[in-house]
């Protein structure tokens, strides 16, 4: 099992790169985000690796950060999300953005990734909603509109901001900060403060 590779970057092409470790070139697939941060050949790179062993192949997936690797592992637990789709999601969204999207129930952020349609996005949101608290930066799971029962300032404000055309992940990021700074804010005040922040 390979957990990390440090070696010369041989070449970067498409969705993978070659890392030369003592004369052995390892083909490593990665997100465009990770590949964008890999040094130009022939500089030295260090990549965290997830090794996937199949009947017909041993595949290496590379990550620039431990957070990205943890999200890859979690995403691939969802039925219908293979390694390729997980890398596409990590190419379209940073780990922090994925966390925000799941907390806010933001299907649109996930469907930006190649291979993720509305149905698969809903499955990801549903299956991972209760697991994100254990992820880096997860904390307590945030309320999800349409799933959490009972009225609340968080849910109502999020629905109102989404209705005004703001992306849920973006709105939740601002709303959570506003509510943390103004504990007993009314719905009206929370929306006004969020709009002030979002208009900047």
mmCIF file of N, CA and C in Angstrom, residues 8-9 14 17 19 27 53 57 68 75 95 125 128 145 151 159 173 188:
data_model
loop_
_atom_site.group_PDB
_atom_site.id
_atom_site.type_symbol
_atom_site.label_atom_id
_atom_site.label_comp_id
_atom_site.label_asym_id
_atom_site.label_seq_id
_atom_site.Cartn_x
_atom_site.Cartn_y
_atom_site.Cartn_z
ATOM 1 N N UNK A 8 10.571 13.254 -8.612
ATOM 2 C CA UNK A 8 10.592 14.224 -9.703
ATOM 3 C C UNK A 8 9.317 14.116 -10.530
ATOM 4 N N UNK A 9 8.751 15.247 -10.863
ATOM 5 C CA UNK A 9 7.571 15.256 -11.734
ATOM 6 C C UNK A 9 8.058 14.982 -13.154
ATOM 7 N N UNK A 14 -3.540 15.735 -18.914
ATOM 8 C CA UNK A 14 -4.943 15.449 -18.611
ATOM 9 C C UNK A 14 -5.211 15.455 -17.117
ATOM 10 N N UNK A 17 -0.488 12.675 -13.535
ATOM 11 C CA UNK A 17 0.913 13.061 -13.675
ATOM 12 C C UNK A 17 1.776 11.833 -13.406
ATOM 13 N N UNK A 19 5.154 10.609 -11.425
ATOM 14 C CA UNK A 19 6.128 10.969 -10.395
ATOM 15 C C UNK A 19 7.244 9.929 -10.421
ATOM 16 N N UNK A 27 2.259 6.471 -12.184
ATOM 17 C CA UNK A 27 1.171 7.246 -12.791
ATOM 18 C C UNK A 27 0.156 7.544 -11.699
ATOM 19 N N UNK A 53 -6.784 -1.037 -5.160
ATOM 20 C CA UNK A 53 -6.410 -2.295 -5.813
ATOM 21 C C UNK A 53 -7.656 -2.947 -6.401
ATOM 22 N N UNK A 57 -6.011 -4.001 -11.972
ATOM 23 C CA UNK A 57 -5.085 -2.866 -11.897
ATOM 24 C C UNK A 57 -4.854 -2.408 -10.456
ATOM 25 N N UNK A 68 -8.155 16.926 1.351
ATOM 26 C CA UNK A 68 -8.652 16.484 0.046
ATOM 27 C C UNK A 68 -8.725 14.955 -0.008
ATOM 28 N N UNK A 75 -16.349 10.607 -0.181
ATOM 29 C CA UNK A 75 -17.192 10.672 -1.384
ATOM 30 C C UNK A 75 -17.344 9.304 -2.040
ATOM 31 N N UNK A 95 -12.350 21.266 -0.628
ATOM 32 C CA UNK A 95 -12.956 20.561 0.501
ATOM 33 C C UNK A 95 -13.895 21.454 1.322
ATOM 34 N N UNK A 125 -25.826 14.414 -0.944
ATOM 35 C CA UNK A 125 -26.306 15.273 0.146
ATOM 36 C C UNK A 125 -26.975 14.448 1.239
ATOM 37 N N UNK A 128 -24.297 11.875 3.026
ATOM 38 C CA UNK A 128 -23.163 12.458 3.742
ATOM 39 C C UNK A 128 -23.560 13.509 4.773
ATOM 40 N N UNK A 145 -32.336 22.987 4.535
ATOM 41 C CA UNK A 145 -33.705 23.326 4.177
ATOM 42 C C UNK A 145 -34.422 22.143 3.552
ATOM 43 N N UNK A 151 -39.807 25.295 12.085
ATOM 44 C CA UNK A 151 -39.298 26.569 11.605
ATOM 45 C C UNK A 151 -38.071 27.003 12.408
ATOM 46 N N UNK A 159 -33.592 29.882 3.077
ATOM 47 C CA UNK A 159 -34.592 29.776 2.003
ATOM 48 C C UNK A 159 -34.839 31.132 1.352
ATOM 49 N N UNK A 173 -22.495 30.282 4.310
ATOM 50 C CA UNK A 173 -21.227 30.750 4.856
ATOM 51 C C UNK A 173 -21.406 32.096 5.562
ATOM 52 N N UNK A 188 -35.764 38.800 10.259
ATOM 53 C CA UNK A 188 -35.629 40.023 9.470
ATOM 54 C C UNK A 188 -34.214 40.596 9.578
#
